[in-house]
Short mmCIF file of C-alpha atoms in Angstrom, two decimals:
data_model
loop_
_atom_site.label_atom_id
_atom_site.label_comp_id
_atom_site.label_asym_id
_atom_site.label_seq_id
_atom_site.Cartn_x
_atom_site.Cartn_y
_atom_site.Cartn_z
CA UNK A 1371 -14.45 35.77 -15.46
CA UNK A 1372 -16.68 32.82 -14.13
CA UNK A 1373 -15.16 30.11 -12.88
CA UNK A 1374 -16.73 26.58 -13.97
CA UNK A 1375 -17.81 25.01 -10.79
CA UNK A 1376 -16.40 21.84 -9.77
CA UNK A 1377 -17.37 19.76 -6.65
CA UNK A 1378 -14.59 18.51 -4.74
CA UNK A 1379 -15.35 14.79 -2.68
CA UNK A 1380 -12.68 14.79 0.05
CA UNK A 1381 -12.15 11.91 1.43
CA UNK A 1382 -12.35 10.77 5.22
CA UNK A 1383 -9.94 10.00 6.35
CA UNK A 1384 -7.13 10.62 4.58
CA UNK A 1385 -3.64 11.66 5.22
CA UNK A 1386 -1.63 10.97 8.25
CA UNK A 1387 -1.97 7.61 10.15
CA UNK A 1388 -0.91 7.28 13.83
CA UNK A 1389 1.93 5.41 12.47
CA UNK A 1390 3.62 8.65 10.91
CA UNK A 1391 2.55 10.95 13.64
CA UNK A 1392 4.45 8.89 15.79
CA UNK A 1393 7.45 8.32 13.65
CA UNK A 1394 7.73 12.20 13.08
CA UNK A 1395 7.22 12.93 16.70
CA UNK A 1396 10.06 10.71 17.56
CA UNK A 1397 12.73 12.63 14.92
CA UNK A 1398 12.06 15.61 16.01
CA UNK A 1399 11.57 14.61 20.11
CA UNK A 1400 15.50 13.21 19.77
CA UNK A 1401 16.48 16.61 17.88
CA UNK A 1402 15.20 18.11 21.11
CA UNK A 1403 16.87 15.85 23.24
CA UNK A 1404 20.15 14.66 21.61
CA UNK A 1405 20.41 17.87 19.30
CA UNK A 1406 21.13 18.08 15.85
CA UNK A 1407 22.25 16.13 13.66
CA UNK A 1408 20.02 13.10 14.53
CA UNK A 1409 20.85 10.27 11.75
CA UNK A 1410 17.61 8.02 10.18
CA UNK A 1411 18.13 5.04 8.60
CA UNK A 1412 16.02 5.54 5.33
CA UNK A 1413 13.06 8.00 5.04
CA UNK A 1414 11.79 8.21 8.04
CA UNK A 1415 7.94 8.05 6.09
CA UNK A 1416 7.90 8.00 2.60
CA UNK A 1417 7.47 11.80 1.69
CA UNK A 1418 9.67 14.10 0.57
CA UNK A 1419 7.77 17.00 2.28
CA UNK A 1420 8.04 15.70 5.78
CA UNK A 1421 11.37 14.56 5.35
CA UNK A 1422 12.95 18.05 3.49
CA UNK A 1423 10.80 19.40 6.96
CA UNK A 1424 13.29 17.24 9.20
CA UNK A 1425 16.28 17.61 7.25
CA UNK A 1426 15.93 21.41 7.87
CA UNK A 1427 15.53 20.72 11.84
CA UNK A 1428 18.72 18.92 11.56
CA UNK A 1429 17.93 15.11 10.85
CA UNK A 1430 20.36 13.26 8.37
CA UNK A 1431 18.79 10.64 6.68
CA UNK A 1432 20.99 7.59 5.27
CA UNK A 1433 20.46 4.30 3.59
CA UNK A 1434 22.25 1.65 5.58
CA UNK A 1435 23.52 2.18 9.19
CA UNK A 1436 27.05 2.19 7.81
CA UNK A 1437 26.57 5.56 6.88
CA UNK A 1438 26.08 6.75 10.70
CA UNK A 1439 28.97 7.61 13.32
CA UNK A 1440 28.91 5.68 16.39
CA UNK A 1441 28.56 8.88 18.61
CA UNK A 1442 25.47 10.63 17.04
CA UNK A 1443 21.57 8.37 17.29
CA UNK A 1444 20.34 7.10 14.91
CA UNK A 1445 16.53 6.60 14.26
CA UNK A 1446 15.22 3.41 12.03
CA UNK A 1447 11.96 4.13 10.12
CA UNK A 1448 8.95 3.64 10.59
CA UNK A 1449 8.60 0.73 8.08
CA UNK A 1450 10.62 -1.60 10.56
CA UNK A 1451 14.02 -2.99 10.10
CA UNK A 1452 15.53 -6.71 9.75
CA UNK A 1453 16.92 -7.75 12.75
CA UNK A 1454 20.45 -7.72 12.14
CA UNK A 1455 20.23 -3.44 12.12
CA UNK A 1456 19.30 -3.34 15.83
CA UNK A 1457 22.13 -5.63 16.49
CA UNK A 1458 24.41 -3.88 14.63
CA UNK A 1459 24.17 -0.70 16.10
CA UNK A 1460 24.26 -2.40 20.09
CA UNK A 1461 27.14 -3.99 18.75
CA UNK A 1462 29.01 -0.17 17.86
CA UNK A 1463 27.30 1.20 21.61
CA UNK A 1464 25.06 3.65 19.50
CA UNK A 1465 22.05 5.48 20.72
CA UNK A 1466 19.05 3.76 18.39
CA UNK A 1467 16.09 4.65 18.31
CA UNK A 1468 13.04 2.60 16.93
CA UNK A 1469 10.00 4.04 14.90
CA UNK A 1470 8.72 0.71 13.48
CA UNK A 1471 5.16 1.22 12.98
CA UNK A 1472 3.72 -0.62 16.07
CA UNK A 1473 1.16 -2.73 13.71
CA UNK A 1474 4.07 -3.75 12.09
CA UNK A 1475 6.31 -4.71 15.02
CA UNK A 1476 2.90 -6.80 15.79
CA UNK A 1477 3.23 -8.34 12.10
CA UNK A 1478 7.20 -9.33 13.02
CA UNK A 1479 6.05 -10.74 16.68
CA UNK A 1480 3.31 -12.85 14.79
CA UNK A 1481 6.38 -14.31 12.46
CA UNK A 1482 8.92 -15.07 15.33
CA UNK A 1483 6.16 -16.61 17.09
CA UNK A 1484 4.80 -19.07 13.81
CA UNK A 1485 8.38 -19.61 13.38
CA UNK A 1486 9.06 -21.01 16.70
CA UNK A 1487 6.03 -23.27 16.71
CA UNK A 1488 8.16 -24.85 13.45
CA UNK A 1489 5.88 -23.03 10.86
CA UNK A 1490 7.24 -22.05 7.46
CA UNK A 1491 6.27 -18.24 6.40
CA UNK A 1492 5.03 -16.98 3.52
CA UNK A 1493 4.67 -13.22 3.67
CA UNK A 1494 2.06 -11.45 0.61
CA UNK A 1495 4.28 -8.54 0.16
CA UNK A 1496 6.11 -6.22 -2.41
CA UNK A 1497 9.44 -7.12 -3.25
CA UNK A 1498 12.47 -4.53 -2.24
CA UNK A 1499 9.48 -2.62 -0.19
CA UNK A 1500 11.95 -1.32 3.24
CA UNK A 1501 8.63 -2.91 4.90
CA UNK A 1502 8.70 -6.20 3.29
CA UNK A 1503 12.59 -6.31 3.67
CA UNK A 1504 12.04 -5.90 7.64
CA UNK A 1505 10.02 -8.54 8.33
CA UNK A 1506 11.55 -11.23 6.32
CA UNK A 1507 14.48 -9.82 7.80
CA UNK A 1508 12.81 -10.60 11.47
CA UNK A 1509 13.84 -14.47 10.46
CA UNK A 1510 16.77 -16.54 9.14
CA UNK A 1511 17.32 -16.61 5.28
CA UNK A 1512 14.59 -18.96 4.37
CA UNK A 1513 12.19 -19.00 6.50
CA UNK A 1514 9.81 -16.24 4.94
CA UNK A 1515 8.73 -16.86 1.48
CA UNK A 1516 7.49 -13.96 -0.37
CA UNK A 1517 4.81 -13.90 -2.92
CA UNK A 1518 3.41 -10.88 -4.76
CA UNK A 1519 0.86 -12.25 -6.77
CA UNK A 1520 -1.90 -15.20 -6.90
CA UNK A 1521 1.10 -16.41 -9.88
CA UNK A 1522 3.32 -16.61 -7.17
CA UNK A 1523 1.22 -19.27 -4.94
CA UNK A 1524 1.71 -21.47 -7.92
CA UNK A 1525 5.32 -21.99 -7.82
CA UNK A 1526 6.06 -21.64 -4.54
CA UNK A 1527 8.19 -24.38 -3.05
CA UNK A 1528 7.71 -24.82 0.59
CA UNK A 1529 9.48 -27.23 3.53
CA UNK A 1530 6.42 -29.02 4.48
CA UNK A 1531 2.89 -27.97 3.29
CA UNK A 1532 1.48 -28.90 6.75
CA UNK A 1533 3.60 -26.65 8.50
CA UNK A 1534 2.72 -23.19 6.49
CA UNK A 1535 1.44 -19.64 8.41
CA UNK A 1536 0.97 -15.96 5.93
CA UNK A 1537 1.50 -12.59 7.04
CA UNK A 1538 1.20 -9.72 4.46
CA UNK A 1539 2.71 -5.83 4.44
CA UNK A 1540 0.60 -3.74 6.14
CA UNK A 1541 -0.37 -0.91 3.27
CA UNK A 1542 -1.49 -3.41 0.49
CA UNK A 1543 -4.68 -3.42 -1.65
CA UNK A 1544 -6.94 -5.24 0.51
CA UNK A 1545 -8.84 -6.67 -2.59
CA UNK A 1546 -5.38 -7.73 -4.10
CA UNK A 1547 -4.50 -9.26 -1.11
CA UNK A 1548 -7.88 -11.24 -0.59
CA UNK A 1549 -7.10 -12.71 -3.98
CA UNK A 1550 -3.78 -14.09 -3.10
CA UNK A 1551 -5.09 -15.53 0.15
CA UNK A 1552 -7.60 -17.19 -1.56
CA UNK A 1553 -4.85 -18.59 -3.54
CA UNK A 1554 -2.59 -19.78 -0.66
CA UNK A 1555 -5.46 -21.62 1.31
CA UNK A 1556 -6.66 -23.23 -2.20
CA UNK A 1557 -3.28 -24.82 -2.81
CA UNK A 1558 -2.60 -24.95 1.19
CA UNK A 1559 -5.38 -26.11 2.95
CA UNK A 1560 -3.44 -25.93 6.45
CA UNK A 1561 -1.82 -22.68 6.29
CA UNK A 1562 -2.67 -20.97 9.19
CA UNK A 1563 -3.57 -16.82 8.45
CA UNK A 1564 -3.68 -14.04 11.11
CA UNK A 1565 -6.40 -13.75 13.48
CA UNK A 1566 -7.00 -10.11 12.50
CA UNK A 1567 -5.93 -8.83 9.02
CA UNK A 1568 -1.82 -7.67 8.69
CA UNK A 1569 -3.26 -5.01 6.36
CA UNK A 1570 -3.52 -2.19 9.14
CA UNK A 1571 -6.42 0.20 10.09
CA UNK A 1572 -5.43 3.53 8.30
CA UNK A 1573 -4.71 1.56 4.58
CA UNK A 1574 -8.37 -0.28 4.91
CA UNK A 1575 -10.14 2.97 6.09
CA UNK A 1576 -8.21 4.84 3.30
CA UNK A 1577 -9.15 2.59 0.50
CA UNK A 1578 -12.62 2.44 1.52
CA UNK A 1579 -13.11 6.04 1.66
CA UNK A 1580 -11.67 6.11 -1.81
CA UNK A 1581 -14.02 3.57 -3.05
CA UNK A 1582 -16.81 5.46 -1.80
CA UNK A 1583 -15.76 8.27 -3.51
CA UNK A 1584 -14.85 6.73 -6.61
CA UNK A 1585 -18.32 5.98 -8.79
CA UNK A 1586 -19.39 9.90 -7.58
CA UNK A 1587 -16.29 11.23 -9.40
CA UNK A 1588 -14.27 12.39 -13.12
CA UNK A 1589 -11.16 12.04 -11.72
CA UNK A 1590 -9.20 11.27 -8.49
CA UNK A 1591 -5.89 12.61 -7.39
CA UNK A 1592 -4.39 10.81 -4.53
CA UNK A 1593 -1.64 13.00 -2.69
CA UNK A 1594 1.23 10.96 -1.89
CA UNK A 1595 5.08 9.84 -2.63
CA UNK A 1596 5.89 7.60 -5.90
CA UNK A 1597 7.25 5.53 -3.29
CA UNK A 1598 4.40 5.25 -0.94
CA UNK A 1599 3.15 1.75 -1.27
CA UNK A 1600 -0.32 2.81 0.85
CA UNK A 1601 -0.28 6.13 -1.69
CA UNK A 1602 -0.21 4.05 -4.87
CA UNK A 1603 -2.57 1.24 -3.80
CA UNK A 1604 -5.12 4.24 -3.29
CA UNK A 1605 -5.02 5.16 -6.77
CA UNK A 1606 -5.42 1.26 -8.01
CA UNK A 1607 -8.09 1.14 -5.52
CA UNK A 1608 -9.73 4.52 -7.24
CA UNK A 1609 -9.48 2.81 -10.76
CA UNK A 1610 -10.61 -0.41 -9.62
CA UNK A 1611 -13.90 1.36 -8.23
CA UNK A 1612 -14.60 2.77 -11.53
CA UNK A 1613 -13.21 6.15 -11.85
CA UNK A 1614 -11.23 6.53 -14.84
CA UNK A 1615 -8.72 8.74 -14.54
CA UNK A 1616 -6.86 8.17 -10.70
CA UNK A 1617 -3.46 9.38 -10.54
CA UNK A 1618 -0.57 10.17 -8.07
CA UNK A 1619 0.60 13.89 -7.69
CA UNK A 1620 3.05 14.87 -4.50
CA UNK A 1621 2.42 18.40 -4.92
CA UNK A 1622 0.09 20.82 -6.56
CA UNK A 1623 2.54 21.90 -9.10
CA UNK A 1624 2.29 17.92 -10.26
CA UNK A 1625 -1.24 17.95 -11.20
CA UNK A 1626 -1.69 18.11 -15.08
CA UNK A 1627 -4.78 20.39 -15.33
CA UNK A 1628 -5.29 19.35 -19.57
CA UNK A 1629 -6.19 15.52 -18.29
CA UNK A 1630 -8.83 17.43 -16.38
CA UNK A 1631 -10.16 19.29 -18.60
CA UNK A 1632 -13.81 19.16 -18.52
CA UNK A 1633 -14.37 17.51 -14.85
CA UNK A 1634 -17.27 18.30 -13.36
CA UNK A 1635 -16.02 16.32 -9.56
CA UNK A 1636 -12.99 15.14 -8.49
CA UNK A 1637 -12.87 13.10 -5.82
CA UNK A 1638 -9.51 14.10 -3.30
CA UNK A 1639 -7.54 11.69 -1.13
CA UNK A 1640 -3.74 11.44 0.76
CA UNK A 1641 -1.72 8.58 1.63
CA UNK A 1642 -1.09 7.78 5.03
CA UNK A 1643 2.50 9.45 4.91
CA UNK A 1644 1.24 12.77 3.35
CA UNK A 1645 0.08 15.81 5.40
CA UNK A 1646 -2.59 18.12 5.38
CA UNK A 1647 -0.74 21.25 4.41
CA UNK A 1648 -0.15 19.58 0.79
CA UNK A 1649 -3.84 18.75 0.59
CA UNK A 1650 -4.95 22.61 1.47
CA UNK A 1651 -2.25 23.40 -1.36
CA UNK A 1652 -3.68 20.80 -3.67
CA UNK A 1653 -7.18 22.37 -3.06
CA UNK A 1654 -6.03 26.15 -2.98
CA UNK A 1655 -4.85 25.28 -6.68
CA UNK A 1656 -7.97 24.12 -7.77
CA UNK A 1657 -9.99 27.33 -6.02
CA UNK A 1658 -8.00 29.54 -7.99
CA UNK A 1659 -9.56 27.39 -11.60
CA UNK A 1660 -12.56 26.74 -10.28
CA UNK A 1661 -15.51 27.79 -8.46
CA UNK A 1662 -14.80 24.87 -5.83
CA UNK A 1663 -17.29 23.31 -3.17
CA UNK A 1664 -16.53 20.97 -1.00
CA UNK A 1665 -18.22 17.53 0.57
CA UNK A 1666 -16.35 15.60 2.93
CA UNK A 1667 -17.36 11.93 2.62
CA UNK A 1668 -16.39 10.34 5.68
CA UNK A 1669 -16.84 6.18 5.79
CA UNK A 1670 -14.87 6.19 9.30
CA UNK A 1671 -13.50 7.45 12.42
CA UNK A 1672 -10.14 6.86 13.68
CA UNK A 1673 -8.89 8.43 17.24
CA UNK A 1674 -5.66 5.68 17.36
CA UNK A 1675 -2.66 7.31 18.89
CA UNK A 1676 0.63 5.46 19.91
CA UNK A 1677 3.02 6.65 22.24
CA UNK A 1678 6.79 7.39 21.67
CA UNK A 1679 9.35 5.29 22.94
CA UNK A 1680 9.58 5.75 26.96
CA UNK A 1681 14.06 7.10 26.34
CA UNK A 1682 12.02 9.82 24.75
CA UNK A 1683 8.84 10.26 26.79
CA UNK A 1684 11.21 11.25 29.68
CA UNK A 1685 12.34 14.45 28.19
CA UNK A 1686 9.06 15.53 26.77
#
């Protein structure tokens, strides 16, 4: 039988940010050094992959810290927390360990610091995200405004329009986001933004590899979580660029191989918090339907690493 051929675009980079290297590293550095069970307050990244992986090393993951005993660590994820977690568990003498993302402990320093120079913030953001929730939570009730859309700017009432700063969530659509700011500074002329973009590194490079991709390809498949903000904005961004049919699959046992029917490329891509092995799977599935070659279209290069916590460093 001869297989159609299909081109594959895989896009560069993809996958795993330093972020989620980092926040894996540190779940399964305390297994090694406190032994199992290690508790995590919410998914430690948003995959279900990686986090089955830890669960079967001996990590228990839990919604709220109330669901921890105070002898056993416990691990906050790497979207960040609100501040009254941290205090909570020094309060009941536990072990804690942080995994915020360090570009978004720099987006919660930013706030604090706005805040104490008297500024009102509004943070671009999605609503309920754990991200979102941890940096608003980084400042008393009222002091962070969120807005979602350019809508939102509209009807926002603020203390003193003189006295305004943004932040945003660090895996949003930059294009979205652009439009919102645009929004803000048009209805506050004084708001003061970041001097480097919130939105961090691996979600820019990410979406502009996809948009690279995108006018090249039939379809795009984006590996990633349903609840992977950075994985979902990737397939917006895909549809936005012009390919038609972009869609989310966490597996290759997800991918519905009638919608794509026909293709002649498909251009391939992974959120930040998914790892390779699922994209070799992804692509193994498509070898075995099609007579598959690859091109790797690479629009950056990124060497970032961040180190662990140093109460971990001294075991490793």
């Amino acid at each position: 039988m001869t297989l159609t051929p299909l081109t594959i675009y895989l896009a560069a980079p993809r996958g795993f940010c330093a972020g989620v290297v980092r926040a894996i590293k540190i779940v399964e550095l305390a297994l090694e050094k406190w032994g199992a069970p290690v508790y995590v307050r919410h998914e430690i990244v948003h995959n279900k992959f990686v986090v089955d992986g830890l669960k079967d090393k001996g990590a228990i993951f839990v919604e709220e810290l109330d669901d921890c005993p105070d002898d056993r660590p416990v691990i906050f994820s790497a979207h960040g927390v609100p501040k009254t977690v941290p205090a909570a568990a020094a309060k009941r003498e536990m072990v804690y360990v942080d995994a915020t993302c360090p570009l978004v402990s720099k987006v919660h320093i930013e706030a604090e610091r706005h805040s104490q120079n008297g500024l009102q913030m509004v943070m671009i953001g999605h609503d309920g995200h754990p991200e979102t929730v941890g940096t608003m939570g980084q400042l008393p009730e009222g002091e962070v405004l969120l807005v979602e859309t350019p809508a939102d700017v509209a009807t926002l009432t603020v203390r003193d329009e003189e006295k305004l700063a943004y932040i945003t969530q660090t895996t949003l659509s930059i294009d979205d986001t652009a439009g919102i700011v645009e929004a803000l500074k048009a209805r506050f002329p004084a708001i003061i933004g970041p001097h480097k973009e919130d939105i961090c590194y691996a979600t820019t490079n990410r979406q502009h590899a996809v948009k690279a991709i995108a006018p090249k390809a039939d379809a795009i498949l984006v590996i990633g979580a349903p609840n992977s903000s950075n994985s979902k904005r990737l397939v917006e961004v895909g549809a936005a660029a012009g390919c038609q049919y972009s869609q989310l699959v966490q597996r290759a046992k997800d991918i519905d191989w009638r919608a794509l029917d026909g293709i002649k490329s498909l251009g391939l891509t992974a959120g930040a918090s998914a790892p390779e092995v699922l994209m070799d799977e992804v692509i193994a599935a498509f070898r075995e339907r099609y007579d598959v070659t690859v091109d790797i279209i690479e629009t950056a290069e990124e060497n970032v690493e961040f180190k662990v916590p140093r109460v971990l460093r001294e075991t490793a």
